[in-house]
mmCIF file of C-alpha atoms in Angstrom:
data_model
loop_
_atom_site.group_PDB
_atom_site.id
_atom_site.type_symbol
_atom_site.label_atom_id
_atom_site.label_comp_id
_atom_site.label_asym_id
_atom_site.label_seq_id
_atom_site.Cartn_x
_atom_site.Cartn_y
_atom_site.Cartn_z
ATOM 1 C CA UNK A 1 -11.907 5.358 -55.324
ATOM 2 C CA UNK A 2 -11.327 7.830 -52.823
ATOM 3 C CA UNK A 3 -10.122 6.413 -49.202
ATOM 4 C CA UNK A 4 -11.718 7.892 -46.463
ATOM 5 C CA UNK A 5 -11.141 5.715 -43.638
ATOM 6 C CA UNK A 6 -9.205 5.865 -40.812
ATOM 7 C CA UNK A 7 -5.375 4.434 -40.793
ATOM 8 C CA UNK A 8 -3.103 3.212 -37.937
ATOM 9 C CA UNK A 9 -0.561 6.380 -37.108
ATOM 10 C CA UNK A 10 3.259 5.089 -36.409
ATOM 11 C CA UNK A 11 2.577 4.600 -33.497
ATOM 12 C CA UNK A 12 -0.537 3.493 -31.022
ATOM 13 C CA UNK A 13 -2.811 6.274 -31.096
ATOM 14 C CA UNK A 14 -3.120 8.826 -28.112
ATOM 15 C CA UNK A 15 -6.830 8.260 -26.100
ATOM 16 C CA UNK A 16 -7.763 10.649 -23.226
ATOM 17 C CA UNK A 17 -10.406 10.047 -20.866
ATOM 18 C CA UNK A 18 -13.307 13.233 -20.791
ATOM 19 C CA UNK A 19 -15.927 12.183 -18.881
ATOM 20 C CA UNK A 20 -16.233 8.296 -16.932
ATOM 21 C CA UNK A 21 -19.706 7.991 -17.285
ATOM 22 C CA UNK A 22 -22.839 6.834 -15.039
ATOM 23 C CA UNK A 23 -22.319 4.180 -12.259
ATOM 24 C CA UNK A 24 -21.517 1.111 -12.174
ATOM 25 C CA UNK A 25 -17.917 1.471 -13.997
ATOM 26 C CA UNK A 26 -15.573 -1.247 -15.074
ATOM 27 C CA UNK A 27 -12.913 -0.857 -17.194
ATOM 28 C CA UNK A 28 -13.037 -2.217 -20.850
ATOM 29 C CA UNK A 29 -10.846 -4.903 -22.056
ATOM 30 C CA UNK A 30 -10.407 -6.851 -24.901
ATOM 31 C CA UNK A 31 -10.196 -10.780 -24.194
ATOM 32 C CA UNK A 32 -6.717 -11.817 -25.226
ATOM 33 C CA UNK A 33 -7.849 -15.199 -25.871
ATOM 34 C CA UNK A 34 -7.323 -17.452 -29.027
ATOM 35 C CA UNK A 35 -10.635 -17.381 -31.994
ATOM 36 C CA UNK A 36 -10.860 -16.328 -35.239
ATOM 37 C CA UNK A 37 -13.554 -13.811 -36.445
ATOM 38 C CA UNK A 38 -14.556 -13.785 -40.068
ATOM 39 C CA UNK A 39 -16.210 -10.550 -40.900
ATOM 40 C CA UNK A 40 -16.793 -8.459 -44.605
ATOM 41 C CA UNK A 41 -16.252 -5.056 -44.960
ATOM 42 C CA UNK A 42 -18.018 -2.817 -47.754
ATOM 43 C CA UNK A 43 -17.586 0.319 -48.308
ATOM 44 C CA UNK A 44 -19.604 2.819 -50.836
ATOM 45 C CA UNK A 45 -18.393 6.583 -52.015
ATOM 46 C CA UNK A 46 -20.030 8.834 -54.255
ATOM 47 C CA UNK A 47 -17.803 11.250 -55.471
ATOM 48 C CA UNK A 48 -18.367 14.933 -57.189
ATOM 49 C CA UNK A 49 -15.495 17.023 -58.391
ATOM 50 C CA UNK A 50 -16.013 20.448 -60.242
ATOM 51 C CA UNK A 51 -13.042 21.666 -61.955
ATOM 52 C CA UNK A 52 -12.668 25.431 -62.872
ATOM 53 C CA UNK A 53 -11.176 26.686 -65.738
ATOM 54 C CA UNK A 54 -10.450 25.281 -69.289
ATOM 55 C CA UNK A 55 -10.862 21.690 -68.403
ATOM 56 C CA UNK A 56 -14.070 19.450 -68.281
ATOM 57 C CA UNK A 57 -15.346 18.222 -64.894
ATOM 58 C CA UNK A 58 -14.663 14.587 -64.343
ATOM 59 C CA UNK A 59 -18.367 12.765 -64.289
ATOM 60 C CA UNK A 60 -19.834 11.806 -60.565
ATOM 61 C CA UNK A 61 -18.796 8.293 -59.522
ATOM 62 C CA UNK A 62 -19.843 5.540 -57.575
ATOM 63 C CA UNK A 63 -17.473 3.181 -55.720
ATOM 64 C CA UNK A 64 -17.957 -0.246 -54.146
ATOM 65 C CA UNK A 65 -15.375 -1.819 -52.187
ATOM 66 C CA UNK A 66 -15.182 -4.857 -50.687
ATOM 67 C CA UNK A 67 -13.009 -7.040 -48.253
ATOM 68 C CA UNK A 68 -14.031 -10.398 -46.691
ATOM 69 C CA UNK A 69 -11.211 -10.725 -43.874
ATOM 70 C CA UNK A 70 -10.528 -12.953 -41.121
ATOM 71 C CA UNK A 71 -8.820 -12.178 -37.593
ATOM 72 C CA UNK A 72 -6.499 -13.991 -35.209
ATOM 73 C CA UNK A 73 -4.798 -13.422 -32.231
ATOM 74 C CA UNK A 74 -1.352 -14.673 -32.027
ATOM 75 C CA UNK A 75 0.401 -14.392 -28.998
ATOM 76 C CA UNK A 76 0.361 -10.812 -28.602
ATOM 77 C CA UNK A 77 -0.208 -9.749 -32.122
ATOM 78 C CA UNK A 78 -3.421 -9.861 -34.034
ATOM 79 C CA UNK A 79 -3.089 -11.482 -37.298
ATOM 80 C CA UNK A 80 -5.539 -9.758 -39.873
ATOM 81 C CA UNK A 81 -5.764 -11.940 -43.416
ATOM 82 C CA UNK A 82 -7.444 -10.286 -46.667
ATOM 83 C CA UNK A 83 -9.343 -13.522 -47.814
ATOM 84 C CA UNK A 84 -11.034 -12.378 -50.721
ATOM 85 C CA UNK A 85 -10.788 -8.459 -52.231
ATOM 86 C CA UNK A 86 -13.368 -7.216 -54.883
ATOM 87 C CA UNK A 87 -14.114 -3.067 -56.282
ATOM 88 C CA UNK A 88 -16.085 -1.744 -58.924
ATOM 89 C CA UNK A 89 -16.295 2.212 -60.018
ATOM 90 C CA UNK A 90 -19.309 3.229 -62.234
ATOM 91 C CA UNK A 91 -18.622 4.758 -65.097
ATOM 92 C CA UNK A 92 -14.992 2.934 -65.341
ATOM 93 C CA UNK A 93 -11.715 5.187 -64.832
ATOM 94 C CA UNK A 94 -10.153 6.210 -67.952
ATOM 95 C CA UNK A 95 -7.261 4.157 -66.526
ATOM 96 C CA UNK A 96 -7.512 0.922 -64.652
ATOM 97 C CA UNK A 97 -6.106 1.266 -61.371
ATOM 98 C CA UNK A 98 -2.230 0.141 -60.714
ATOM 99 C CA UNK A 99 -3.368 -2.631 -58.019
ATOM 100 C CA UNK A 100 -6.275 -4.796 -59.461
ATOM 101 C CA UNK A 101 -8.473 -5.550 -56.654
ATOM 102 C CA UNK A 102 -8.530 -9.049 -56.345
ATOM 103 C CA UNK A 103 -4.369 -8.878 -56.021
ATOM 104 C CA UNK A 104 -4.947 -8.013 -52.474
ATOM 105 C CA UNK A 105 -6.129 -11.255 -51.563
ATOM 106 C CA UNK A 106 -3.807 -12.987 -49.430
ATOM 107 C CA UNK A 107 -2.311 -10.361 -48.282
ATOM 108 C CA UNK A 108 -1.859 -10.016 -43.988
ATOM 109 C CA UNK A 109 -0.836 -7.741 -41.014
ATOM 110 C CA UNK A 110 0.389 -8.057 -37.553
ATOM 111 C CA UNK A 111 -0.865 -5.489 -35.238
ATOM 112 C CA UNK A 112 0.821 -5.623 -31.675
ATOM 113 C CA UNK A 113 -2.311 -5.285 -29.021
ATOM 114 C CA UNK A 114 -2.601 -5.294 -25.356
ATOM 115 C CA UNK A 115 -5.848 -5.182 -23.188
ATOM 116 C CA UNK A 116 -6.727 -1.886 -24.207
ATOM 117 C CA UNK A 117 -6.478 -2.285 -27.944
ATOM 118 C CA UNK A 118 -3.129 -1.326 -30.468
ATOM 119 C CA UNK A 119 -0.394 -0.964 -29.061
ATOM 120 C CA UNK A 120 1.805 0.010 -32.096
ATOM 121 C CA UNK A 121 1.564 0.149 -35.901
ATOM 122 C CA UNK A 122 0.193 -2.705 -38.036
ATOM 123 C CA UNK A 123 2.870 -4.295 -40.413
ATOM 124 C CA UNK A 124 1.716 -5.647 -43.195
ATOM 125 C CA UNK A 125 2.328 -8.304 -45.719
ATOM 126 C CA UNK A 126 1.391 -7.968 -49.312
ATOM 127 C CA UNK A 127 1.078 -10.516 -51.445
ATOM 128 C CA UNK A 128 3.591 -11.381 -54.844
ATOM 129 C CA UNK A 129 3.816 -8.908 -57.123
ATOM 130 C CA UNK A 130 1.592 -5.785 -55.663
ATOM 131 C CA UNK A 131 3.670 -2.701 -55.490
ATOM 132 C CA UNK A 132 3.783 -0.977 -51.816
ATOM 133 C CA UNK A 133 1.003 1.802 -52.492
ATOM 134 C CA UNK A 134 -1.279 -1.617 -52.234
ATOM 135 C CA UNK A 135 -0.631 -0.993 -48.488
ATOM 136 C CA UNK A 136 -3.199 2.326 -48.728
ATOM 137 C CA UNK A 137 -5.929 0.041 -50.017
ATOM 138 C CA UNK A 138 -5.517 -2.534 -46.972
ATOM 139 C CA UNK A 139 -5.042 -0.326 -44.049
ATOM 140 C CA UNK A 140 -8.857 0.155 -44.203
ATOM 141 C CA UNK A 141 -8.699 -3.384 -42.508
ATOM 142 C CA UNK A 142 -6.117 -2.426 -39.559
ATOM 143 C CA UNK A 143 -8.110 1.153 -38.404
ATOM 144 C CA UNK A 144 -11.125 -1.350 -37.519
ATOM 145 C CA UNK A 145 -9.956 -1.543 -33.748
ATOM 146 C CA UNK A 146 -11.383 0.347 -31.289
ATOM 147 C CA UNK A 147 -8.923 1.914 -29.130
ATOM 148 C CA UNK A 148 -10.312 1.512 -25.201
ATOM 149 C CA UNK A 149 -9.061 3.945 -22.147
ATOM 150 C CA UNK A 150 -7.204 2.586 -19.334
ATOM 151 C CA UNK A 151 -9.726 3.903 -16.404
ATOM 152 C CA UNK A 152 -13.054 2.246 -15.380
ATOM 153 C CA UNK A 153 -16.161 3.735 -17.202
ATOM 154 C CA UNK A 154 -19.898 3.173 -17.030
ATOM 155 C CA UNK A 155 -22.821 3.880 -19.530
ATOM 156 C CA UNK A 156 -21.823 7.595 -21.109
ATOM 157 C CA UNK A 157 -18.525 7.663 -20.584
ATOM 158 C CA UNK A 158 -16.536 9.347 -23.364
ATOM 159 C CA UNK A 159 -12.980 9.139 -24.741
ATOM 160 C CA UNK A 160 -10.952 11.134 -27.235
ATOM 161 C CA UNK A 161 -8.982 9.193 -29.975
ATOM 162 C CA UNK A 162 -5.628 11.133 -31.583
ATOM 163 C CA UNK A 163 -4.855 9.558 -34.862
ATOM 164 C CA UNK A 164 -4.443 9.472 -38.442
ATOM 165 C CA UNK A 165 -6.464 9.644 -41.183
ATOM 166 C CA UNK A 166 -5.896 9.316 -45.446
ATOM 167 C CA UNK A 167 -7.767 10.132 -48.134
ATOM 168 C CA UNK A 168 -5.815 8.891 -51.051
ATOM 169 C CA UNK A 169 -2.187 10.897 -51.055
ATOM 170 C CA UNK A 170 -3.548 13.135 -48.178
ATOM 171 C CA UNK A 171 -2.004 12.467 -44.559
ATOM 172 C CA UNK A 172 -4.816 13.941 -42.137
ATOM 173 C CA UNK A 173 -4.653 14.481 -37.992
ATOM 174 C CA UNK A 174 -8.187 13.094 -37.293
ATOM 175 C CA UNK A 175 -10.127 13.247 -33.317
ATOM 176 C CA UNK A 176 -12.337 10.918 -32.795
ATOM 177 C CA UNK A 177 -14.835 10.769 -29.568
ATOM 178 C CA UNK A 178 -15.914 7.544 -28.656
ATOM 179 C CA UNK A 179 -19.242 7.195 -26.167
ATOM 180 C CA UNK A 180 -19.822 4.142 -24.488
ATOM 181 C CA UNK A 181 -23.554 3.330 -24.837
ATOM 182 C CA UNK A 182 -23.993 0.349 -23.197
ATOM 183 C CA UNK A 183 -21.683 -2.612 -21.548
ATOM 184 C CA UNK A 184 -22.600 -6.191 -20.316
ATOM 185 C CA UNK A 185 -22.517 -9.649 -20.760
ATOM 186 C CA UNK A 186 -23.212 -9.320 -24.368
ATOM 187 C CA UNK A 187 -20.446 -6.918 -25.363
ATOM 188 C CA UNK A 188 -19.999 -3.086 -25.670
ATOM 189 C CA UNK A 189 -22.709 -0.782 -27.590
ATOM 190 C CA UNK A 190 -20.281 2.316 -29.043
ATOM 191 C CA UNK A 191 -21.231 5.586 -31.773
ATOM 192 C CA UNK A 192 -18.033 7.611 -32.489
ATOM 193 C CA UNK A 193 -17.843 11.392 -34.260
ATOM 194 C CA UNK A 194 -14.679 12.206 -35.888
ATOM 195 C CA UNK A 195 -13.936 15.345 -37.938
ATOM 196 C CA UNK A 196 -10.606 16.055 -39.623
ATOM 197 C CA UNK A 197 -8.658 19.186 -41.495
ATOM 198 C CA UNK A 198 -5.998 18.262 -43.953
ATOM 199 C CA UNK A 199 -2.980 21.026 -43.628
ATOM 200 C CA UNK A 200 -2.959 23.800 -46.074
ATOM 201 C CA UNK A 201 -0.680 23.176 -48.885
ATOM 202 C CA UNK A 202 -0.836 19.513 -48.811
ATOM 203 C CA UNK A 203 -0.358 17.950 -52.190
ATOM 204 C CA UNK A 204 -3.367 16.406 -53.641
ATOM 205 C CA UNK A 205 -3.487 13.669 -56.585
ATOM 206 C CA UNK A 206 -6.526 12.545 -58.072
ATOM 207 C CA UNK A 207 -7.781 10.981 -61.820
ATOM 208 C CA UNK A 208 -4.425 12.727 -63.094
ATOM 209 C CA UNK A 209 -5.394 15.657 -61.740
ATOM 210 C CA UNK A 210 -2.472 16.880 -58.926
ATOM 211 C CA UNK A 211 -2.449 20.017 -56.721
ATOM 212 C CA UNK A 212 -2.255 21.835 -53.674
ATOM 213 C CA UNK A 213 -5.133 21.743 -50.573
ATOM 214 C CA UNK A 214 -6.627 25.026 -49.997
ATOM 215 C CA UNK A 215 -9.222 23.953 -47.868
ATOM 216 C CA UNK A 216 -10.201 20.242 -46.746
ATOM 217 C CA UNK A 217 -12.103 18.798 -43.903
ATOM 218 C CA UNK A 218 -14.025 15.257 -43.274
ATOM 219 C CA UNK A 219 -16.897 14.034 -40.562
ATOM 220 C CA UNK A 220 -18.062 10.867 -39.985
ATOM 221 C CA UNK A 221 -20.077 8.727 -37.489
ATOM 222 C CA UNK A 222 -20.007 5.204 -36.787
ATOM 223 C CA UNK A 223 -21.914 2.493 -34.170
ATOM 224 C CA UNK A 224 -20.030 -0.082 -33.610
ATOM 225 C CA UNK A 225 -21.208 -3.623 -31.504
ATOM 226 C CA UNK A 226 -18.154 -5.652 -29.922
ATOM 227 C CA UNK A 227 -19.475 -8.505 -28.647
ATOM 228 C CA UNK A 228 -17.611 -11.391 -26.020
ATOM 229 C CA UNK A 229 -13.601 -12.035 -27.519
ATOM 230 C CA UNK A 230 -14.543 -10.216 -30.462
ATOM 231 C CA UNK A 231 -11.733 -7.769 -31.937
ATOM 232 C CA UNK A 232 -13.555 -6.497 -34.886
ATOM 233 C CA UNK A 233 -17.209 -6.720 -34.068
ATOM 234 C CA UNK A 234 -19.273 -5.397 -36.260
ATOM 235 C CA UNK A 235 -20.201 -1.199 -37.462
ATOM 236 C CA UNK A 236 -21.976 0.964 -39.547
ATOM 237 C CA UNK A 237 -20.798 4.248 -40.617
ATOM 238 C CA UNK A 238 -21.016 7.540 -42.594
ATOM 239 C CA UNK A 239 -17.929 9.967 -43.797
ATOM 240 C CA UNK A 240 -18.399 13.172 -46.122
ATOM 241 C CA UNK A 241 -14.767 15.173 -46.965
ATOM 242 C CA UNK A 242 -15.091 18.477 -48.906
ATOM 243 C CA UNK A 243 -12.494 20.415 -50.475
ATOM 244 C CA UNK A 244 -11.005 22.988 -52.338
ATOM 245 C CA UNK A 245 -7.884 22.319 -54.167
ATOM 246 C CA UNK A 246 -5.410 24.808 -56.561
ATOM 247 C CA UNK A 247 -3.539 22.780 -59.169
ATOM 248 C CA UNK A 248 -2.381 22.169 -62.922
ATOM 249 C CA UNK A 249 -2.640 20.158 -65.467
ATOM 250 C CA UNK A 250 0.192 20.053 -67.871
ATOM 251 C CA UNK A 251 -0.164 23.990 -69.000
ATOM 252 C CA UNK A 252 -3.087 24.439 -67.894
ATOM 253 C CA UNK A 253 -4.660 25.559 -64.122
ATOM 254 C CA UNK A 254 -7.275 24.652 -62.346
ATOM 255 C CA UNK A 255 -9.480 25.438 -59.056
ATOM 256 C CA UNK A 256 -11.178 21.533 -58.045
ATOM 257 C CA UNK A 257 -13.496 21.552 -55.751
ATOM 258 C CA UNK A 258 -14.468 18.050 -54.041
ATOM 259 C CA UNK A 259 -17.406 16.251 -52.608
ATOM 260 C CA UNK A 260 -17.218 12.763 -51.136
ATOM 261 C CA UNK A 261 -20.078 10.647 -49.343
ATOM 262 C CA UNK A 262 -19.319 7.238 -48.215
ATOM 263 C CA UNK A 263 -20.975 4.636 -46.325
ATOM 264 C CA UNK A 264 -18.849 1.339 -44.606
ATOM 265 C CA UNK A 265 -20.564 -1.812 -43.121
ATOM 266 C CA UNK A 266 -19.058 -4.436 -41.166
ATOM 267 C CA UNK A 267 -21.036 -7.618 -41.192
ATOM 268 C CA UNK A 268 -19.983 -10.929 -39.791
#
């Protein structure tokens, strides 16, 4: 399965204030106060790759992940906790994948976080035995913070997020533009557009399959609710990435192109 989600950069990511929105404006803080959220996060990809030349395309897939995590704040760090860890791919992968699914359980992070949101990377934890690309597969679980601006906004306001983004072996520079659509008692009301390029001449590594980017770009769209103390909240979203990508395959070339839909829900 194909990761399209957004991951934590090495540092906090970079938000800018464009517009402050309608009267009356506050800023937006998170409650540094001690609770534990419990929330499950699925996420569904479809994936179509056509491969030119003399080998076969792989057949379409369909991808169901699934993490039931739990989130903390400690002092100044939020404490994320894979509790239980589940995927399925239909039909199977001619290989079964180097971390089994339910390995991540019981695996954690630490993300530093102020008011605003991160402050710095996560750092995270894996559990005995899983080798460190298992870190890809959790990071899913650490981009779930919204990053807030520093100013006061009202209803409209907007604010640009500079961060990072992977899909699989790919290390994208992703924008995202946050709108506030409503703020009270009962939390924050946000939708988000993001849209990433990966660099030309990244390498690419897929079902065996390894190369160079030509050509790659992802959207997506989420609504996200964060209601009183809450870190996580709770979100629904939609990503697409499409690409073109040169490569070879022992002695043989190829021209793969790629088509990804996903869909992620956050439920409590």
């Amino acid at each position: 399965m194909i990761a399209l989600l957004p991951l934590p950069a090495a540092a906090a990511p970079t938000v800018t204030l464009l517009e402050a929105g309608a009267e009356p404006r506050a800023p937006l803080r998170y409650a540094l106060a001690p609770g534990q959220e419990r929330r499950t996060l699925q996420t569904d990809a479809d994936t179509t790759i056509t491969v030119g030349g003399l080998l076969p395309d792989p057949p379409p897939s369909h991808a169901t992940r699934r993490l039931v995590l739990t989130a903390a704040l400690e002092g100044e760090r939020l404490r994320l906790r894979v509790v239980e860890a589940s995927s399925e791919t239909v039909p199977a992968p001619p290989r079964p994948p180097r971390v089994p699914p339910g390995a991540l359980a019981g695996s954690w992070c630490e993300i530093p976080v102020g008011p605003t949101g991160p402050t710095g990377d996560a750092v995270w934890h894996l559990s005995a035995g899983l080798p460190p690309e298992a870190e890809d597969a959790l990071r899913v679980a650490s981009a779930l913070l919204v990053p807030l601006p520093e100013a006061a906004v009202g209803p409209g306001a907007r604010w640009q997020v500079h961060d990072t983004v992977r899909i699989g072996p790919l290390a994208l520079t992703v924008d995202t533009v946050w709108t506030l659509q409503a703020a009270g008692a009962q939390g924050l009301a946000l939708t988000a557009r993001a849209t990433a390029t990966a660099p030309e001449g990244s390498a690419f590594e897929e079902g065996g399959l390894t190369g160079t980017v030509e050509a790659l770009t992802l959207s997506a769209r989420n609504a996200v609710t964060l209601g009183p103390g809450e870190w996580l909240g709770a979100r629904e979203g939609t990503s697409t990435v499409q690409g073109q990508v040169q490569g070879r395959k022992g002695i043989l070339s190829f021209h793969l192109d790629l088509d990804v839909a996903q869909t992620q829900r956050l439920t409590p």
